Protein backbone atom coordinates (compact mmCIF):
# COMPACT_ATOMS: atom_id res chain seq x y z
CA UNK A 1 0.00 0.00 0.00
CA UNK A 2 1.56 3.28 -1.11
CA UNK A 3 1.80 6.34 1.05
CA UNK A 4 -1.37 8.43 1.38
CA UNK A 5 -1.60 11.95 0.13
CA UNK A 6 -0.04 14.34 2.63
CA UNK A 7 1.60 11.52 4.54
CA UNK A 8 5.16 10.63 3.72
CA UNK A 9 8.66 11.75 4.16
CA UNK A 10 9.26 15.32 5.06
CA UNK A 11 12.31 17.50 4.67
CA UNK A 12 14.39 18.64 7.58
CA UNK A 13 12.33 20.41 10.28
CA UNK A 14 14.45 23.56 10.12
CA UNK A 15 14.06 23.80 6.33
CA UNK A 16 10.25 23.32 6.58
CA UNK A 17 9.95 26.03 9.22
CA UNK A 18 12.06 28.39 7.08
CA UNK A 19 9.88 27.83 4.04
CA UNK A 20 6.71 28.32 6.07
CA UNK A 21 8.04 31.57 7.51
CA UNK A 22 9.00 32.93 4.11
CA UNK A 23 5.60 32.00 2.67
CA UNK A 24 3.88 33.80 5.54
CA UNK A 25 5.94 36.93 4.92
CA UNK A 26 5.05 36.87 1.23
CA UNK A 27 1.35 36.61 1.98
CA UNK A 28 1.63 39.55 4.38
CA UNK A 29 3.45 41.56 1.70
CA UNK A 30 0.78 40.80 -0.90
CA UNK A 31 -2.02 41.67 1.55
CA UNK A 32 -0.42 45.04 2.39
CA UNK A 33 0.02 46.01 -1.26
CA UNK A 34 -3.57 45.00 -2.04
CA UNK A 35 -4.92 47.24 0.73
CA UNK A 36 -2.82 50.15 -0.55
CA UNK A 37 -4.14 49.65 -4.08
CA UNK A 38 -7.72 49.74 -2.84
CA UNK A 39 -7.10 52.90 -0.84
CA UNK A 40 -5.39 54.59 -3.80
CA UNK A 41 -2.10 55.08 -1.92
CA UNK A 42 1.32 54.76 -3.57
CA UNK A 43 3.01 51.40 -3.12
CA UNK A 44 6.61 52.62 -3.02
CA UNK A 45 6.92 53.36 0.71
CA UNK A 46 4.74 50.51 1.76
CA UNK A 47 6.57 48.14 -0.54
CA UNK A 48 9.84 49.05 1.06
CA UNK A 49 8.36 48.55 4.52
CA UNK A 50 6.86 45.21 3.51
CA UNK A 51 10.11 44.07 1.92
CA UNK A 52 11.97 45.04 5.09
CA UNK A 53 9.43 43.08 7.07
CA UNK A 54 10.05 40.09 4.85
CA UNK A 55 13.84 40.41 5.00
CA UNK A 56 14.06 41.27 8.69
CA UNK A 57 13.80 37.70 10.09
CA UNK A 58 16.52 36.42 7.78
CA UNK A 59 18.72 39.45 8.40
CA UNK A 60 18.24 39.04 12.13
CA UNK A 61 19.31 35.43 11.95
CA UNK A 62 22.35 36.44 9.87
CA UNK A 63 23.36 39.08 12.38
CA UNK A 64 22.91 36.60 15.22
CA UNK A 65 25.15 34.07 13.50
CA UNK A 66 27.75 36.75 12.73
CA UNK A 67 27.79 37.89 16.37
CA UNK A 68 28.20 34.29 17.54
CA UNK A 69 31.07 33.85 15.07
CA UNK A 70 32.81 37.00 16.32
CA UNK A 71 32.38 35.83 19.90
CA UNK A 72 33.90 32.45 19.04
CA UNK A 73 36.84 34.07 17.25
CA UNK A 74 37.33 36.37 20.21
CA UNK A 75 37.45 33.38 22.55
CA UNK A 76 40.06 31.71 20.33
CA UNK A 77 42.26 34.80 19.97
CA UNK A 78 45.66 34.51 21.76
CA UNK A 79 46.23 36.16 25.07
CA UNK A 80 48.19 39.39 25.04
CA UNK A 81 51.96 38.88 24.87
CA UNK A 82 54.06 39.05 28.00
CA UNK A 83 55.89 42.24 28.80
CA UNK A 84 58.94 42.25 26.44
CA UNK A 85 61.10 43.92 29.09
CA UNK A 86 60.42 41.18 31.64
CA UNK A 87 61.16 38.48 29.07
CA UNK A 88 64.40 40.21 28.04
CA UNK A 89 65.42 40.57 31.69
CA UNK A 90 64.96 36.84 32.24
CA UNK A 91 66.99 35.98 29.15
CA UNK A 92 69.84 38.28 30.20
CA UNK A 93 69.86 36.77 33.70
CA UNK A 94 69.98 33.25 32.26
CA UNK A 95 72.87 34.17 29.96
CA UNK A 96 74.75 35.80 32.85
CA UNK A 97 74.36 32.67 34.99
CA UNK A 98 75.55 30.50 32.11
CA UNK A 99 78.57 32.74 31.53
CA UNK A 100 79.52 32.66 35.21
CA UNK A 101 79.30 28.86 35.31
CA UNK A 102 81.41 28.55 32.18
CA UNK A 103 83.95 31.00 33.59
CA UNK A 104 84.27 29.01 36.82
CA UNK A 105 84.62 25.80 34.83
CA UNK A 106 87.31 27.34 32.64
CA UNK A 107 89.23 28.62 35.66
CA UNK A 108 89.08 25.23 37.35
CA UNK A 109 90.14 23.50 34.13
CA UNK A 110 93.06 25.91 33.69
CA UNK A 111 94.15 25.43 37.32
CA UNK A 112 94.13 21.65 36.92
CA UNK A 113 96.02 21.96 33.65
CA UNK A 114 98.70 24.14 35.26
CA UNK A 115 99.08 21.74 38.18
CA UNK A 116 99.35 18.76 35.86
CA UNK A 117 101.87 20.55 33.65
CA UNK A 118 103.96 21.49 36.69
CA UNK A 119 103.92 17.94 38.01
CA UNK A 120 104.87 16.51 34.64
CA UNK A 121 107.66 19.04 34.26
CA UNK A 122 108.95 18.25 37.74
CA UNK A 123 108.81 14.51 37.08
CA UNK A 124 110.53 14.90 33.72
CA UNK A 125 113.24 17.13 35.15
CA UNK A 126 113.77 14.82 38.09
CA UNK A 127 113.98 11.79 35.83
CA UNK A 128 116.33 13.60 33.49
CA UNK A 129 118.66 14.50 36.32
CA UNK A 130 118.61 10.99 37.72
CA UNK A 131 119.37 9.43 34.36
CA UNK A 132 121.64 12.08 32.87
CA UNK A 133 123.60 13.17 35.93
CA UNK A 134 125.96 10.15 36.01
CA UNK A 135 126.53 10.34 32.26
CA UNK A 136 127.18 14.08 32.37
CA UNK A 137 129.59 13.62 35.25
CA UNK A 138 131.53 11.11 33.17
CA UNK A 139 131.65 13.58 30.28
CA UNK A 140 132.99 16.24 32.64
CA UNK A 141 135.77 13.88 33.72
CA UNK A 142 136.68 13.26 30.07
CA UNK A 143 136.89 16.99 29.50
CA UNK A 144 139.23 17.22 32.52
CA UNK A 145 141.54 14.56 31.03
CA UNK A 146 141.55 16.32 27.69
CA UNK A 147 142.48 19.57 29.42
CA UNK A 148 145.49 17.88 31.02
CA UNK A 149 146.53 16.11 27.81
CA UNK A 150 149.05 17.63 25.38
CA UNK A 151 147.41 20.02 23.00
CA UNK A 152 146.83 18.95 19.43
CA UNK A 153 144.17 19.48 16.81
CA UNK A 154 142.44 16.15 17.38
CA UNK A 155 142.23 16.60 21.16
CA UNK A 156 140.95 20.13 20.85
CA UNK A 157 138.21 19.11 18.40
CA UNK A 158 136.99 16.31 20.67
CA UNK A 159 137.00 18.59 23.71
CA UNK A 160 134.99 21.23 21.80
CA UNK A 161 132.40 18.64 20.79
CA UNK A 162 132.02 17.38 24.37
CA UNK A 163 131.63 20.90 25.73
CA UNK A 164 128.95 21.56 23.11
CA UNK A 165 127.07 18.43 24.19
CA UNK A 166 127.20 19.53 27.84
CA UNK A 167 125.95 23.01 26.99
CA UNK A 168 123.04 21.63 24.96
CA UNK A 169 122.00 19.60 28.01
CA UNK A 170 122.00 22.72 30.19
CA UNK A 171 125.34 22.11 31.86
CA UNK A 172 127.36 25.19 32.81
CA UNK A 173 130.90 25.35 34.15
CA UNK A 174 131.76 26.88 37.54
CA UNK A 175 134.92 28.99 37.22
CA UNK A 176 135.02 31.14 40.39
CA UNK A 177 138.48 32.69 40.11
CA UNK A 178 138.56 36.02 41.95
CA UNK A 179 135.12 35.49 43.49
CA UNK A 180 134.26 34.95 47.16
CA UNK A 181 134.38 31.38 48.34
CA UNK A 182 130.97 29.65 48.24
CA UNK A 183 130.84 26.36 50.15
CA UNK A 184 127.64 25.36 48.28
CA UNK A 185 129.49 25.26 44.96
CA UNK A 186 133.19 25.28 45.88
CA UNK A 187 135.49 22.74 47.46
CA UNK A 188 138.57 24.28 49.09
CA UNK A 189 141.67 22.19 48.62
CA UNK A 190 144.11 24.66 50.18
CA UNK A 191 144.76 28.26 51.24
CA UNK A 192 147.26 30.96 50.46
CA UNK A 193 148.24 33.94 52.53
CA UNK A 194 146.71 37.18 51.41
CA UNK A 195 148.92 39.59 49.56
CA UNK A 196 148.89 43.36 49.44
CA UNK A 197 145.34 44.65 49.00
CA UNK A 198 143.89 41.17 48.83
CA UNK A 199 140.86 40.17 50.91
CA UNK A 200 140.66 36.84 52.73
CA UNK A 201 138.09 34.24 51.61
CA UNK A 202 138.56 34.85 47.91
CA UNK A 203 139.27 32.14 45.35
CA UNK A 204 142.82 32.66 44.12
CA UNK A 205 143.12 29.48 41.98
CA UNK A 206 140.83 26.92 40.35
CA UNK A 207 142.30 23.43 40.28
CA UNK A 208 139.28 21.81 38.62
CA UNK A 209 136.14 23.53 37.34
CA UNK A 210 132.76 22.59 38.75
CA UNK A 211 129.56 22.00 36.80
CA UNK A 212 125.86 22.76 37.25
CA UNK A 213 122.92 21.01 35.57
CA UNK A 214 120.43 23.81 35.68
CA UNK A 215 120.29 24.60 39.39
CA UNK A 216 121.56 21.17 40.41
CA UNK A 217 125.20 20.77 41.32
CA UNK A 218 126.92 18.03 39.32
CA UNK A 219 130.19 18.56 41.08
CA UNK A 220 131.82 21.42 43.03
CA UNK A 221 134.78 23.37 41.79
CA UNK A 222 138.07 22.62 43.50
CA UNK A 223 139.68 25.90 44.50
CA UNK A 224 142.42 27.54 46.56
CA UNK A 225 141.23 30.28 48.89
CA UNK A 226 143.12 33.27 50.31
CA UNK A 227 143.48 33.34 54.07
Rosetta silent file (secondary structure, phi, psi, omega in degrees, C-alpha in Angstrom):
SEQUENCE: XXXXXXXXXXXXXXXXXXXXXXXXXXXXXXXXXXXXXXXXXXXXXXXXXXXXXXXXXXXXXXXXXXXXXXXXXXXXXXXXXXXXXXXXXXXXXXXXXXXXXXXXXXXXXXXXXXXXXXXXXXXXXXXXXXXXXXXXXXXXXXXXXXXXXXXXXXXXXXXXXXXXXXXXXXXXXXXXXXXXXXXXXXXXXXXXXXXXXXXXXXXXXXXXXXXXXXXXXXXXXXXXXXX
SCORE:     score description
SCORE:     0.000 S_00000001
   1 L     0.000  124.152 -176.442    0.000    0.000    0.000 S_00000001
   2 L   -76.723  166.947 -179.192    1.560    3.278   -1.109 S_00000001
   3 L   -65.753  142.446  177.763    1.795    6.344    1.052 S_00000001
   4 L   -75.330  161.586 -179.138   -1.365    8.434    1.378 S_00000001
   5 L   -64.085  131.285  179.429   -1.598   11.949    0.131 S_00000001
   6 L    85.284   -7.488  179.482   -0.038   14.337    2.633 S_00000001
   7 L  -118.687  123.656 -179.445    1.601   11.517    4.536 S_00000001
   8 L   170.346 -160.732 -178.975    5.163   10.626    3.720 S_00000001
   9 L   -74.149  144.667  177.674    8.664   11.745    4.161 S_00000001
  10 L  -118.081  157.987  176.035    9.257   15.319    5.061 S_00000001
  11 L   -71.799 -177.060  178.937   12.309   17.499    4.668 S_00000001
  12 L   -59.907  141.711 -177.904   14.392   18.638    7.579 S_00000001
  13 H   -56.888  -41.079 -177.323   12.330   20.415   10.279 S_00000001
  14 H   -65.487  -39.987  179.043   14.450   23.562   10.120 S_00000001
  15 H   -65.829  -40.014  178.512   14.059   23.799    6.329 S_00000001
  16 H   -63.593  -43.758  179.590   10.250   23.316    6.578 S_00000001
  17 H   -64.580  -37.971  178.434    9.948   26.027    9.222 S_00000001
  18 H   -63.951  -43.279  178.972   12.056   28.392    7.078 S_00000001
  19 H   -64.480  -41.436  179.514    9.876   27.827    4.038 S_00000001
  20 H   -62.105  -40.670 -178.458    6.713   28.316    6.070 S_00000001
  21 H   -67.680  -41.232  178.422    8.037   31.571    7.512 S_00000001
  22 H   -66.602  -37.612  176.557    8.999   32.934    4.114 S_00000001
  23 H   -63.623  -38.538  177.558    5.602   32.002    2.673 S_00000001
  24 H   -63.534  -41.780  179.833    3.878   33.802    5.540 S_00000001
  25 H   -65.159  -36.773  177.856    5.937   36.930    4.923 S_00000001
  26 H   -65.370  -40.885  179.336    5.053   36.872    1.228 S_00000001
  27 H   -64.069  -38.503  177.377    1.352   36.609    1.984 S_00000001
  28 H   -64.066  -41.860  179.150    1.630   39.545    4.381 S_00000001
  29 H   -61.035  -45.252  179.913    3.453   41.556    1.704 S_00000001
  30 H   -65.606  -37.454  178.382    0.775   40.804   -0.896 S_00000001
  31 H   -63.884  -41.101 -179.387   -2.016   41.674    1.551 S_00000001
  32 H   -65.016  -43.633 -179.181   -0.416   45.042    2.394 S_00000001
  33 H   -67.292  -33.727  178.073    0.024   46.012   -1.260 S_00000001
  34 H   -65.654  -41.505  178.597   -3.568   44.996   -2.036 S_00000001
  35 H   -64.149  -38.798  179.391   -4.918   47.244    0.725 S_00000001
  36 H   -66.371  -36.698  178.806   -2.821   50.151   -0.547 S_00000001
  37 H   -65.362  -40.072  179.807   -4.143   49.649   -4.077 S_00000001
  38 H   -66.641  -36.032 -178.582   -7.716   49.736   -2.844 S_00000001
  39 H   -82.624   -5.673  179.920   -7.097   52.903   -0.840 S_00000001
  40 L    75.420   22.620  179.437   -5.387   54.595   -3.795 S_00000001
  41 L   -94.957  151.437  178.462   -2.102   55.079   -1.918 S_00000001
  42 L   -65.805  149.155 -176.156    1.316   54.761   -3.569 S_00000001
  43 L   -93.842   -8.981 -173.333    3.009   51.395   -3.117 S_00000001
  44 H   -59.802  -55.407 -176.131    6.615   52.617   -3.023 S_00000001
  45 H   -65.571  -43.672 -178.738    6.923   53.365    0.713 S_00000001
  46 H   -66.932  -36.622  178.701    4.744   50.506    1.765 S_00000001
  47 H   -61.439  -40.608  177.806    6.566   48.137   -0.545 S_00000001
  48 H   -63.106  -43.474  179.735    9.838   49.047    1.061 S_00000001
  49 H   -62.253  -44.146 -179.889    8.361   48.546    4.519 S_00000001
  50 H   -64.886  -41.652  178.480    6.863   45.206    3.514 S_00000001
  51 H   -62.240  -38.824  177.233   10.114   44.073    1.925 S_00000001
  52 H   -64.166  -37.099  178.758   11.971   45.042    5.087 S_00000001
  53 H   -65.001  -36.840  178.661    9.434   43.079    7.067 S_00000001
  54 H   -69.125  -41.281 -174.816   10.049   40.088    4.849 S_00000001
  55 H   -80.642  -19.073 -173.592   13.838   40.409    5.002 S_00000001
  56 H   -59.135  -46.588 -178.399   14.062   41.271    8.694 S_00000001
  57 H   -58.842  -44.183 -179.733   13.796   37.703   10.087 S_00000001
  58 H   -66.421  -41.494  178.399   16.518   36.417    7.776 S_00000001
  59 H   -63.325  -38.624  178.740   18.716   39.449    8.397 S_00000001
  60 H   -62.927  -42.548  177.706   18.241   39.035   12.126 S_00000001
  61 H   -62.777  -40.123  179.321   19.307   35.432   11.948 S_00000001
  62 H   -62.625  -43.839  178.540   22.355   36.438    9.874 S_00000001
  63 H   -63.423  -39.036  179.354   23.362   39.081   12.383 S_00000001
  64 H   -61.915  -45.395  178.518   22.911   36.605   15.215 S_00000001
  65 H   -63.645  -39.621  179.166   25.152   34.067   13.502 S_00000001
  66 H   -63.368  -41.808  178.955   27.750   36.753   12.732 S_00000001
  67 H   -64.265  -40.898  177.663   27.787   37.885   16.367 S_00000001
  68 H   -63.032  -38.770  178.221   28.202   34.293   17.537 S_00000001
  69 H   -64.137  -42.295  178.194   31.066   33.854   15.070 S_00000001
  70 H   -64.108  -38.354  179.012   32.808   36.997   16.317 S_00000001
  71 H   -63.877  -40.973  179.581   32.381   35.827   19.898 S_00000001
  72 H   -65.013  -43.731  177.813   33.898   32.455   19.042 S_00000001
  73 H   -62.265  -39.019  178.138   36.844   34.066   17.246 S_00000001
  74 H   -63.377  -38.021  177.947   37.331   36.367   20.206 S_00000001
  75 H   -66.580  -32.419 -178.132   37.454   33.380   22.549 S_00000001
  76 H   -85.453   -9.370 -178.397   40.063   31.713   20.327 S_00000001
  77 L   -65.593  143.372 -177.845   42.255   34.802   19.974 S_00000001
  78 L   -66.617  152.481  177.517   45.655   34.506   21.756 S_00000001
  79 L   -68.131  154.312  179.782   46.229   36.161   25.068 S_00000001
  80 L   -58.451  142.805 -178.496   48.190   39.395   25.041 S_00000001
  81 L   -61.724  154.179  177.458   51.965   38.885   24.871 S_00000001
  82 L   -70.126  157.384 -178.928   54.061   39.046   28.000 S_00000001
  83 L   -56.528  119.593 -178.400   55.891   42.237   28.799 S_00000001
  84 H   -58.795  -33.571 -179.113   58.938   42.254   26.436 S_00000001
  85 H   -66.403  -41.500  178.976   61.097   43.918   29.093 S_00000001
  86 H   -65.554  -41.529  178.328   60.416   41.180   31.640 S_00000001
  87 H   -63.473  -42.417  178.519   61.158   38.484   29.070 S_00000001
  88 H   -64.514  -38.398  178.900   64.399   40.214   28.038 S_00000001
  89 H   -62.669  -41.960  178.291   65.424   40.573   31.690 S_00000001
  90 H   -64.388  -41.869  179.289   64.963   36.845   32.241 S_00000001
  91 H   -63.949  -41.669  178.993   66.985   35.981   29.149 S_00000001
  92 H   -64.265  -41.238  179.175   69.841   38.278   30.199 S_00000001
  93 H   -63.749  -41.109  178.788   69.858   36.771   33.704 S_00000001
  94 H   -64.251  -41.869  178.128   69.978   33.252   32.260 S_00000001
  95 H   -65.255  -38.271  178.919   72.874   34.171   29.960 S_00000001
  96 H   -64.830  -42.520  177.897   74.752   35.797   32.845 S_00000001
  97 H   -62.661  -42.410  178.758   74.360   32.674   34.989 S_00000001
  98 H   -62.999  -41.726  179.478   75.549   30.498   32.110 S_00000001
  99 H   -63.266  -42.452 -179.418   78.574   32.744   31.526 S_00000001
 100 H   -64.791  -40.910  178.154   79.524   32.655   35.214 S_00000001
 101 H   -64.119  -42.631  178.677   79.297   28.863   35.312 S_00000001
 102 H   -64.636  -37.556  179.746   81.406   28.552   32.181 S_00000001
 103 H   -64.624  -43.725  178.082   83.946   31.005   33.593 S_00000001
 104 H   -63.598  -40.638  178.384   84.273   29.014   36.819 S_00000001
 105 H   -63.789  -41.391  179.465   84.617   25.801   34.833 S_00000001
 106 H   -65.222  -41.034  178.597   87.312   27.338   32.637 S_00000001
 107 H   -64.058  -42.495  179.192   89.230   28.625   35.658 S_00000001
 108 H   -65.403  -40.974  178.988   89.078   25.233   37.347 S_00000001
 109 H   -63.661  -41.479  179.509   90.138   23.505   34.132 S_00000001
 110 H   -66.943  -38.289  179.129   93.058   25.908   33.694 S_00000001
 111 H   -63.756  -44.584  178.630   94.146   25.431   37.317 S_00000001
 112 H   -63.974  -38.292  178.513   94.126   21.655   36.923 S_00000001
 113 H   -63.688  -43.563  179.928   96.021   21.962   33.651 S_00000001
 114 H   -63.654  -42.122  179.263   98.703   24.144   35.263 S_00000001
 115 H   -63.930  -43.104  179.735   99.083   21.743   38.183 S_00000001
 116 H   -64.623  -41.996  178.860   99.353   18.763   35.864 S_00000001
 117 H   -62.693  -40.759  179.531  101.866   20.554   33.653 S_00000001
 118 H   -65.109  -41.808  179.585  103.955   21.494   36.686 S_00000001
 119 H   -66.032  -41.365  178.320  103.919   17.937   38.015 S_00000001
 120 H   -65.117  -40.126  178.387  104.867   16.507   34.639 S_00000001
 121 H   -63.779  -42.901  179.096  107.663   19.037   34.262 S_00000001
 122 H   -63.384  -43.633  179.953  108.948   18.249   37.740 S_00000001
 123 H   -65.065  -41.522  179.811  108.809   14.513   37.080 S_00000001
 124 H   -65.698  -42.973  178.981  110.535   14.904   33.720 S_00000001
 125 H   -65.173  -41.952  179.350  113.244   17.134   35.148 S_00000001
 126 H   -63.614  -42.294  178.659  113.768   14.816   38.092 S_00000001
 127 H   -66.121  -39.220  179.370  113.980   11.786   35.835 S_00000001
 128 H   -62.227  -42.883 -179.438  116.332   13.598   33.488 S_00000001
 129 H   -66.293  -40.449 -178.949  118.661   14.501   36.320 S_00000001
 130 H   -65.152  -38.206 -177.074  118.613   10.990   37.723 S_00000001
 131 H   -82.601  -42.276 -172.834  119.373    9.431   34.361 S_00000001
 132 H   -84.317  -27.818 -173.727  121.636   12.077   32.869 S_00000001
 133 H   -54.402  -50.235  179.504  123.596   13.169   35.930 S_00000001
 134 H   -61.049  -39.500  179.866  125.963   10.147   36.012 S_00000001
 135 H   -65.944  -42.312  179.920  126.530   10.343   32.259 S_00000001
 136 H   -66.771  -35.568  176.987  127.184   14.080   32.365 S_00000001
 137 H   -63.904  -38.844  176.965  129.591   13.625   35.247 S_00000001
 138 H   -64.012  -39.534  178.139  131.532   11.107   33.169 S_00000001
 139 H   -64.901  -36.164  178.276  131.654   13.583   30.279 S_00000001
 140 H   -64.886  -39.669  177.385  132.988   16.235   32.637 S_00000001
 141 H   -64.377  -36.977  177.807  135.769   13.881   33.721 S_00000001
 142 H   -64.437  -40.277  177.840  136.678   13.256   30.066 S_00000001
 143 H   -62.524  -38.908  178.447  136.885   16.993   29.498 S_00000001
 144 H   -61.619  -42.822 -179.386  139.233   17.220   32.520 S_00000001
 145 H   -65.218  -38.544  178.812  141.539   14.560   31.034 S_00000001
 146 H   -67.665  -31.842  178.119  141.554   16.325   27.686 S_00000001
 147 H   -67.724  -33.997 -179.419  142.484   19.568   29.421 S_00000001
 148 H   -86.717   -8.218  179.905  145.491   17.882   31.023 S_00000001
 149 L   -81.299  158.817  177.328  146.535   16.110   27.810 S_00000001
 150 L   -60.069  142.927 -177.741  149.045   17.627   25.377 S_00000001
 151 L   -75.676  133.644  170.148  147.407   20.023   23.002 S_00000001
 152 L  -156.393  171.097 -174.408  146.830   18.951   19.425 S_00000001
 153 H   -64.809  -39.831 -178.288  144.172   19.479   16.812 S_00000001
 154 H   -66.330  -45.468  179.984  142.435   16.154   17.382 S_00000001
 155 H   -63.609  -41.919 -179.505  142.234   16.601   21.156 S_00000001
 156 H   -64.706  -37.598 -179.573  140.953   20.131   20.847 S_00000001
 157 H   -67.940  -39.996  178.550  138.210   19.111   18.400 S_00000001
 158 H   -65.999  -43.518  179.469  136.989   16.306   20.673 S_00000001
 159 H   -60.569  -41.825 -179.362  136.997   18.589   23.708 S_00000001
 160 H   -63.331  -38.663  178.924  134.988   21.228   21.797 S_00000001
 161 H   -67.213  -40.518  179.031  132.403   18.638   20.787 S_00000001
 162 H   -65.718  -41.590  178.216  132.020   17.382   24.373 S_00000001
 163 H   -62.856  -37.199  178.507  131.631   20.903   25.727 S_00000001
 164 H   -65.622  -39.553  177.407  128.950   21.556   23.108 S_00000001
 165 H   -62.645  -44.249  179.434  127.066   18.429   24.190 S_00000001
 166 H   -62.413  -41.378 -179.287  127.205   19.531   27.837 S_00000001
 167 H   -66.576  -37.637  178.557  125.953   23.007   26.993 S_00000001
 168 H   -65.113  -28.369  178.755  123.037   21.630   24.960 S_00000001
 169 L   -86.753    5.655  177.742  122.003   19.604   28.012 S_00000001
 170 L    85.219   20.183  179.624  121.996   22.716   30.190 S_00000001
 171 E   -92.126  131.367  177.960  125.342   22.107   31.859 S_00000001
 172 E  -124.018  146.240 -178.959  127.365   25.185   32.813 S_00000001
 173 E   -85.033  147.510  175.674  130.896   25.349   34.154 S_00000001
 174 E  -105.214  110.851  179.063  131.765   26.876   37.537 S_00000001
 175 L  -126.395   86.292 -169.477  134.917   28.988   37.220 S_00000001
 176 L   -92.441   26.103 -177.241  135.017   31.139   40.390 S_00000001
 177 L   -61.144  128.986  179.616  138.477   32.685   40.105 S_00000001
 178 L    81.758    3.591  179.701  138.560   36.020   41.945 S_00000001
 179 L  -105.376  158.971  177.973  135.122   35.493   43.494 S_00000001
 180 E   -61.325  149.417 -179.650  134.259   34.946   47.160 S_00000001
 181 L   -68.501  134.419  179.690  134.376   31.377   48.344 S_00000001
 182 L  -125.185  106.755 -176.201  130.966   29.646   48.239 S_00000001
 183 L   -64.279  -19.057  179.619  130.837   26.360   50.147 S_00000001
 184 L   -72.813  -25.476 -176.652  127.642   25.363   48.282 S_00000001
 185 L  -126.819   -4.499 -176.280  129.488   25.261   44.960 S_00000001
 186 E  -120.992  148.586  173.864  133.185   25.283   45.884 S_00000001
 187 E  -122.791  112.769 -177.028  135.487   22.735   47.456 S_00000001
 188 E   -79.935  124.649  178.528  138.569   24.283   49.091 S_00000001
 189 E  -104.793   -8.056  179.555  141.670   22.187   48.616 S_00000001
 190 E   179.570  173.392  179.028  144.110   24.656   50.180 S_00000001
 191 E  -130.896  161.842  175.499  144.762   28.255   51.241 S_00000001
 192 E  -136.016  144.868  177.725  147.264   30.956   50.456 S_00000001
 193 L   -65.248  146.997  179.969  148.241   33.942   52.534 S_00000001
 194 L   -72.074  144.361  177.251  146.715   37.181   51.413 S_00000001
 195 L   -96.978 -166.979 -179.421  148.917   39.592   49.555 S_00000001
 196 L   -66.069  125.415  178.247  148.887   43.364   49.436 S_00000001
 197 L    71.436   12.838 -179.288  145.343   44.648   49.003 S_00000001
 198 L  -102.099  137.679 -179.195  143.889   41.168   48.829 S_00000001
 199 L   -89.341  148.357  175.461  140.862   40.168   50.914 S_00000001
 200 L   -73.439  159.060  177.668  140.659   36.839   52.726 S_00000001
 201 L    77.969   21.843 -179.749  138.093   34.239   51.610 S_00000001
 202 E  -113.140  141.807  179.047  138.557   34.855   47.911 S_00000001
 203 E   -71.827  118.990 -179.069  139.268   32.137   45.348 S_00000001
 204 E  -104.322  -12.492  178.746  142.819   32.660   44.118 S_00000001
 205 E  -157.399  146.036  177.993  143.124   29.485   41.979 S_00000001
 206 E  -116.004  112.515 -179.499  140.828   26.923   40.349 S_00000001
 207 E   -81.811  -34.318  177.170  142.303   23.425   40.279 S_00000001
 208 E  -151.071  128.291 -179.600  139.279   21.812   38.616 S_00000001
 209 L   -68.167  151.903  173.732  136.144   23.527   37.338 S_00000001
 210 E   -97.187  172.572 -178.975  132.763   22.595   38.746 S_00000001
 211 E  -140.916  144.993  176.768  129.563   21.999   36.797 S_00000001
 212 E  -120.445  137.079  170.680  125.864   22.762   37.247 S_00000001
 213 E  -104.878   93.967 -171.556  122.925   21.010   35.569 S_00000001
 214 L    69.589 -117.228  175.343  120.429   23.810   35.680 S_00000001
 215 L  -101.501    0.705 -176.953  120.290   24.600   39.393 S_00000001
 216 E   -94.304  133.617 -178.806  121.558   21.167   40.406 S_00000001
 217 E   -80.576  119.707  174.304  125.204   20.770   41.316 S_00000001
 218 E   -80.347  -42.954  175.486  126.916   18.031   39.321 S_00000001
 219 E  -162.699  148.166  179.938  130.195   18.557   41.080 S_00000001
 220 L   -79.915  161.493  176.376  131.824   21.422   43.027 S_00000001
 221 E   -85.633  134.408  176.671  134.775   23.373   41.791 S_00000001
 222 E   -88.717  123.529 -171.101  138.070   22.619   43.504 S_00000001
 223 E  -137.376  163.110  171.185  139.679   25.898   44.503 S_00000001
 224 E  -110.779  133.673 -172.410  142.422   27.535   46.557 S_00000001
 225 E  -115.426  143.852  176.287  141.226   30.284   48.887 S_00000001
 226 E   -74.375  146.133 -178.810  143.121   33.272   50.315 S_00000001
 227 L  -133.537    0.000    0.000  143.480   33.341   54.075 S_00000001
